[in-house]
Amino acid sequence: MRLTGKKRWAAALLGAAAVILWCFFGSKYALEVTNYVIKTPKLTAPIRIVHLTDLHNSQFGEDNARLAARVAKQRPDLILLTGDMLNGDEPRTDIVQTLVEQMVKIAPVYASYGNHEKANRNMFGTDIMMLYEQAGAVVLEREYEDIEVNGQTVRIGGILGYCLSEEYLRTGEARMYEITYLKEFQDTEWLKLLLCHYPLCWIEDDNLEAWDIDSIFAGHVHGGQMRLPFIGGAYGPDQGLFPGQECGLYYSQDRERVMVLSRGLGSRGSVPRINNVPEIVVVDILPQIE
């Protein structure tokens, strides 16, 4: 049956409306799993990591049951939370605490701070470390641990900072306490995993070249918040309009170090996520066979 002109227009409008609704509602309530593979000579057995960031008190099902179920289905060895899991201007902390309590039943959970954890602490006096640790997570803020995963030692650390190298001390942009921590953190031959909420310095300031850190896990920019076809994200904090580097893997020149940048799960502010489905990142780090 051929559609008349009016019916074709009606069908086109309905189709456009469906796409627009999906761009808004799918970007708030759906979940997408993104898989990456990284290879390294520092491992003899695979490690699977689930990376979650920028929850911003979002909920996917009652008590985040849908999110927990999707994470459990990935069967991770480690779960990494890289900040902004709650909101800086909202006293509510039960959402992230409940989520962490579910995550630790799946795999060991390591968490670092984002700018919203810092803001929440400053505004409401919340003891973020105690909150997360009571739920079962290990909180790493300028700290690291050497842990055993699948029979091999891995160093895992966390820092909220821009992590500029000593080169930037002369301009006053670098912080000596960050440099001191990173120098100590990188001083091992084991695989090094760093949780660092801010991605900018690793992308634009050659810090992947400056620091000997195998994998950095970051968030903060929400995948550019509004994602446009063929263009990508429209805006990233610290990056500005159409940054072009708002999610994915970013390698050092020798491809021995990599930053894993997630689009995250939620957002905070007047502009909603659009065409930007909340993301669970799964990273398989595999032994590199010569």
Short mmCIF file of C-alpha atoms in Angstrom, two decimals:
data_model
loop_
_atom_site.label_atom_id
_atom_site.label_comp_id
_atom_site.label_asym_id
_atom_site.label_seq_id
_atom_site.Cartn_x
_atom_site.Cartn_y
_atom_site.Cartn_z
CA MET A 1 0.00 0.00 0.00
CA ARG A 2 1.44 3.35 -1.01
CA LEU A 3 1.31 6.19 1.50
CA THR A 4 -0.20 9.48 0.46
CA GLY A 5 1.78 12.67 0.86
CA LYS A 6 0.11 13.50 4.18
CA LYS A 7 0.66 10.00 5.52
CA ARG A 8 4.31 10.10 4.51
CA TRP A 9 4.75 13.35 6.39
CA ALA A 10 2.94 11.91 9.41
CA ALA A 11 5.15 8.81 9.37
CA ALA A 12 8.25 10.98 9.05
CA LEU A 13 7.16 13.15 11.98
CA LEU A 14 6.40 10.13 14.15
CA GLY A 15 9.79 8.65 13.29
CA ALA A 16 11.54 11.94 14.12
CA ALA A 17 9.62 12.18 17.41
CA ALA A 18 10.67 8.64 18.32
CA VAL A 19 14.32 9.48 17.62
CA ILE A 20 14.12 12.66 19.70
CA LEU A 21 12.49 10.84 22.61
CA TRP A 22 15.20 8.18 22.48
CA CYS A 23 17.92 10.85 22.41
CA PHE A 24 16.57 12.24 25.69
CA PHE A 25 15.14 9.26 27.56
CA GLY A 26 17.70 6.73 26.34
CA SER A 27 20.42 9.10 27.47
CA LYS A 28 18.98 9.08 30.98
CA TYR A 29 17.63 5.58 31.55
CA ALA A 30 19.32 3.17 29.12
CA LEU A 31 22.66 1.44 29.69
CA GLU A 32 25.37 0.57 27.20
CA VAL A 33 28.43 -1.63 27.68
CA THR A 34 31.59 -0.56 25.85
CA ASN A 35 34.38 -3.13 25.58
CA TYR A 36 38.06 -2.34 25.16
CA VAL A 37 41.11 -4.59 24.94
CA ILE A 38 44.56 -3.50 26.11
CA LYS A 39 47.66 -5.67 25.85
CA THR A 40 50.71 -5.51 28.08
CA PRO A 41 53.87 -7.60 28.62
CA LYS A 42 53.49 -7.04 32.37
CA LEU A 43 50.75 -9.67 32.78
CA THR A 44 50.74 -13.43 32.48
CA ALA A 45 46.97 -13.79 32.92
CA PRO A 46 44.05 -11.59 31.80
CA ILE A 47 42.41 -9.03 34.08
CA ARG A 48 38.89 -7.74 33.45
CA ILE A 49 38.00 -4.31 34.81
CA VAL A 50 34.62 -2.57 34.99
CA HIS A 51 34.98 1.21 35.05
CA LEU A 52 32.10 3.36 36.34
CA THR A 53 32.17 7.13 36.65
CA ASP A 54 29.99 10.24 36.93
CA LEU A 55 26.89 8.55 38.33
CA HIS A 56 25.71 11.89 39.78
CA ASN A 57 23.11 10.09 41.91
CA SER A 58 21.40 8.62 38.84
CA GLN A 59 19.38 5.43 39.32
CA PHE A 60 18.90 2.61 36.86
CA GLY A 61 16.13 0.57 38.40
CA GLU A 62 15.24 0.50 42.08
CA ASP A 63 18.45 0.86 44.13
CA ASN A 64 20.33 0.72 40.83
CA ALA A 65 19.44 -2.95 40.43
CA ARG A 66 19.68 -2.82 36.61
CA LEU A 67 23.12 -1.26 36.77
CA ALA A 68 24.32 -3.82 39.31
CA ALA A 69 22.96 -6.68 37.21
CA ARG A 70 24.73 -5.44 34.07
CA VAL A 71 27.99 -5.11 35.97
CA ALA A 72 27.65 -8.59 37.47
CA LYS A 73 27.08 -10.02 34.00
CA GLN A 74 30.54 -8.78 32.94
CA ARG A 75 32.22 -10.94 35.62
CA PRO A 76 34.95 -8.38 36.43
CA ASP A 77 38.06 -8.97 38.52
CA LEU A 78 38.06 -5.33 39.65
CA ILE A 79 35.54 -2.48 39.70
CA LEU A 80 36.89 1.07 39.48
CA LEU A 81 34.87 4.18 40.43
CA THR A 82 36.51 7.39 39.24
CA GLY A 83 34.52 10.14 40.90
CA ASP A 84 31.38 12.29 40.74
CA MET A 85 29.31 9.35 41.88
CA LEU A 86 27.20 11.75 43.98
CA ASN A 87 26.44 15.48 43.63
CA GLY A 88 28.31 18.31 45.26
CA ASP A 89 25.21 20.42 45.93
CA GLU A 90 22.95 17.61 47.16
CA PRO A 91 23.23 16.10 50.67
CA ARG A 92 21.91 12.72 49.54
CA THR A 93 24.54 9.97 49.80
CA ASP A 94 22.44 6.81 50.05
CA ILE A 95 22.33 6.18 46.29
CA VAL A 96 26.07 5.77 45.86
CA GLN A 97 26.42 3.93 49.17
CA THR A 98 23.78 1.39 48.14
CA LEU A 99 25.45 0.96 44.75
CA VAL A 100 28.87 0.36 46.30
CA GLU A 101 27.35 -2.21 48.68
CA GLN A 102 26.09 -4.09 45.63
CA MET A 103 29.34 -3.71 43.67
CA VAL A 104 31.52 -5.22 46.41
CA LYS A 105 29.46 -8.41 46.19
CA ILE A 106 30.63 -8.71 42.57
CA ALA A 107 34.33 -7.83 42.79
CA PRO A 108 36.77 -5.69 44.82
CA VAL A 109 35.90 -2.00 44.44
CA TYR A 110 38.45 0.83 44.31
CA ALA A 111 37.28 4.44 44.28
CA SER A 112 38.83 7.85 43.76
CA TYR A 113 37.36 11.32 44.16
CA GLY A 114 35.87 13.66 41.60
CA ASN A 115 35.20 17.36 41.93
CA HIS A 116 31.67 16.63 43.19
CA GLU A 117 32.94 14.49 46.08
CA LYS A 118 35.20 17.40 47.01
CA ALA A 119 32.33 19.91 46.72
CA ASN A 120 29.99 17.69 48.76
CA ARG A 121 32.55 17.42 51.53
CA ASN A 122 33.05 21.20 51.55
CA MET A 123 29.32 22.02 51.48
CA PHE A 124 27.90 19.37 53.82
CA GLY A 125 30.95 18.12 55.72
CA THR A 126 30.46 14.60 54.34
CA ASP A 127 33.24 12.17 55.19
CA ILE A 128 33.44 10.66 51.70
CA MET A 129 36.20 8.22 52.58
CA MET A 130 34.25 6.83 55.53
CA LEU A 131 31.06 6.68 53.43
CA TYR A 132 32.67 4.58 50.70
CA GLU A 133 34.74 2.44 53.03
CA GLN A 134 31.72 1.60 55.19
CA ALA A 135 30.06 0.36 51.99
CA GLY A 136 33.09 -1.85 51.32
CA ALA A 137 35.19 0.11 48.79
CA VAL A 138 38.86 1.02 49.06
CA VAL A 139 39.30 4.77 48.63
CA LEU A 140 42.52 5.99 47.03
CA GLU A 141 43.34 9.70 47.21
CA ARG A 142 47.06 10.20 46.64
CA GLU A 143 47.43 6.66 47.92
CA TYR A 144 48.09 3.33 46.24
CA GLU A 145 47.99 -0.36 47.01
CA ASP A 146 49.87 -3.32 45.57
CA ILE A 147 47.28 -6.06 45.17
CA GLU A 148 47.14 -9.55 43.74
CA VAL A 149 44.78 -10.17 40.84
CA ASN A 150 44.64 -13.59 39.20
CA GLY A 151 47.98 -14.57 40.68
CA GLN A 152 49.91 -11.42 39.69
CA THR A 153 50.75 -8.16 41.41
CA VAL A 154 49.14 -4.93 40.24
CA ARG A 155 49.68 -1.44 41.64
CA ILE A 156 46.47 0.61 41.80
CA GLY A 157 46.26 4.24 42.87
CA GLY A 158 44.02 7.28 42.79
CA ILE A 159 44.36 11.04 42.66
CA LEU A 160 42.09 14.03 42.09
CA GLY A 161 44.31 16.44 40.21
CA TYR A 162 45.60 17.57 36.85
CA CYS A 163 48.84 15.64 37.33
CA LEU A 164 51.10 18.01 35.43
CA SER A 165 54.78 17.12 35.26
CA GLU A 166 57.76 18.99 36.71
CA GLU A 167 58.03 20.91 33.44
CA TYR A 168 55.02 22.95 34.57
CA LEU A 169 56.49 23.95 37.94
CA ARG A 170 58.15 26.97 36.35
CA THR A 171 54.77 28.26 35.18
CA GLY A 172 53.14 27.68 38.56
CA GLU A 173 50.56 25.30 37.09
CA ALA A 174 51.93 22.05 38.56
CA ARG A 175 51.50 21.03 42.19
CA MET A 176 54.48 19.57 43.96
CA TYR A 177 52.39 17.20 46.09
CA GLU A 178 50.95 15.63 42.93
CA ILE A 179 54.41 15.25 41.42
CA THR A 180 55.73 13.64 44.60
CA TYR A 181 52.86 11.15 44.66
CA LEU A 182 53.11 10.24 40.99
CA LYS A 183 56.87 9.75 41.17
CA GLU A 184 56.42 7.28 44.00
CA PHE A 185 53.44 5.61 42.36
CA GLN A 186 55.24 4.95 39.07
CA ASP A 187 58.32 3.50 40.74
CA THR A 188 57.60 -0.18 40.14
CA GLU A 189 57.84 -2.73 37.34
CA TRP A 190 54.36 -4.05 38.09
CA LEU A 191 51.32 -3.06 36.04
CA LYS A 192 50.17 0.38 37.22
CA LEU A 193 46.49 1.43 37.13
CA LEU A 194 45.65 5.01 38.10
CA LEU A 195 42.18 6.39 38.87
CA CYS A 196 42.15 10.09 37.90
CA HIS A 197 38.86 11.89 37.38
CA TYR A 198 40.25 14.68 35.16
CA PRO A 199 41.31 13.64 31.65
CA LEU A 200 42.53 16.93 30.18
CA CYS A 201 46.19 16.78 31.14
CA TRP A 202 46.57 13.23 29.86
CA ILE A 203 45.15 14.21 26.46
CA GLU A 204 46.49 17.71 25.84
CA ASP A 205 49.56 18.20 28.02
CA ASP A 206 51.59 15.13 27.05
CA ASN A 207 51.32 13.60 30.49
CA LEU A 208 50.99 10.17 28.95
CA GLU A 209 54.57 10.76 27.83
CA ALA A 210 55.73 12.34 31.11
CA TRP A 211 54.55 9.66 33.54
CA ASP A 212 55.33 5.94 33.41
CA ILE A 213 51.78 4.78 34.16
CA ASP A 214 50.29 1.93 32.15
CA SER A 215 46.57 2.74 32.28
CA ILE A 216 44.71 5.82 33.54
CA PHE A 217 40.94 5.66 34.08
CA ALA A 218 39.09 8.99 33.80
CA GLY A 219 35.66 10.59 33.40
CA HIS A 220 34.46 14.15 34.11
CA VAL A 221 33.53 15.26 30.56
CA HIS A 222 30.36 13.11 30.19
CA GLY A 223 31.20 12.18 26.62
CA GLY A 224 30.67 15.78 25.57
CA GLN A 225 27.19 15.82 27.18
CA MET A 226 25.27 16.22 23.89
CA ARG A 227 26.59 13.96 21.13
CA LEU A 228 26.06 14.99 17.54
CA PRO A 229 26.11 12.54 14.61
CA PHE A 230 29.46 12.49 12.77
CA ILE A 231 30.81 15.18 15.13
CA GLY A 232 30.82 13.76 18.67
CA GLY A 233 30.47 15.61 21.94
CA ALA A 234 29.37 19.25 21.95
CA TYR A 235 31.08 20.41 25.17
CA GLY A 236 33.55 19.11 27.72
CA PRO A 237 34.43 20.71 31.08
CA ASP A 238 37.98 22.12 30.88
CA GLN A 239 37.86 21.40 27.12
CA GLY A 240 35.30 23.79 25.67
CA LEU A 241 33.11 23.34 22.60
CA PHE A 242 33.44 20.32 20.31
CA PRO A 243 36.53 18.92 22.03
CA GLY A 244 36.82 15.87 19.78
CA GLN A 245 38.42 13.87 22.61
CA GLU A 246 35.63 13.08 25.03
CA CYS A 247 35.56 9.27 25.24
CA GLY A 248 37.55 6.22 24.20
CA LEU A 249 41.19 5.12 24.41
CA TYR A 250 44.05 7.60 24.13
CA TYR A 251 47.56 6.19 23.73
CA SER A 252 51.06 7.51 24.30
CA GLN A 253 53.24 7.84 21.22
CA ASP A 254 54.85 4.45 21.81
CA ARG A 255 51.41 2.95 22.61
CA GLU A 256 52.72 1.54 25.88
CA ARG A 257 50.49 3.75 28.03
CA VAL A 258 46.80 4.51 27.63
CA MET A 259 44.04 6.60 29.15
CA VAL A 260 40.56 5.04 29.28
CA LEU A 261 38.00 7.85 29.15
CA SER A 262 34.37 6.97 29.91
CA ARG A 263 31.24 8.89 28.93
CA GLY A 264 29.96 8.15 32.41
CA LEU A 265 26.50 7.36 33.70
CA GLY A 266 24.80 10.64 34.57
CA SER A 267 25.17 14.40 34.54
CA ARG A 268 24.59 17.47 36.64
CA GLY A 269 23.52 20.88 35.39
CA SER A 270 20.97 22.57 33.18
CA VAL A 271 21.89 20.71 29.98
CA PRO A 272 20.76 17.05 29.92
CA ARG A 273 22.59 14.21 28.22
CA ILE A 274 21.37 14.01 24.62
CA ASN A 275 22.12 11.12 22.25
CA ASN A 276 24.53 9.93 24.92
CA VAL A 277 23.58 6.59 26.47
CA PRO A 278 25.02 6.01 29.97
CA GLU A 279 28.12 3.86 29.71
CA ILE A 280 29.59 0.89 31.55
CA VAL A 281 33.19 0.49 30.39
CA VAL A 282 34.71 -3.00 30.39
CA VAL A 283 38.47 -3.26 29.86
CA ASP A 284 40.20 -6.56 29.28
CA ILE A 285 43.92 -6.22 29.95
CA LEU A 286 45.60 -9.16 28.27
CA PRO A 287 49.14 -10.55 28.28
CA GLN A 288 51.06 -9.40 25.24
CA ILE A 289 52.52 -12.42 23.48
CA GLU A 290 55.66 -11.70 21.48
#
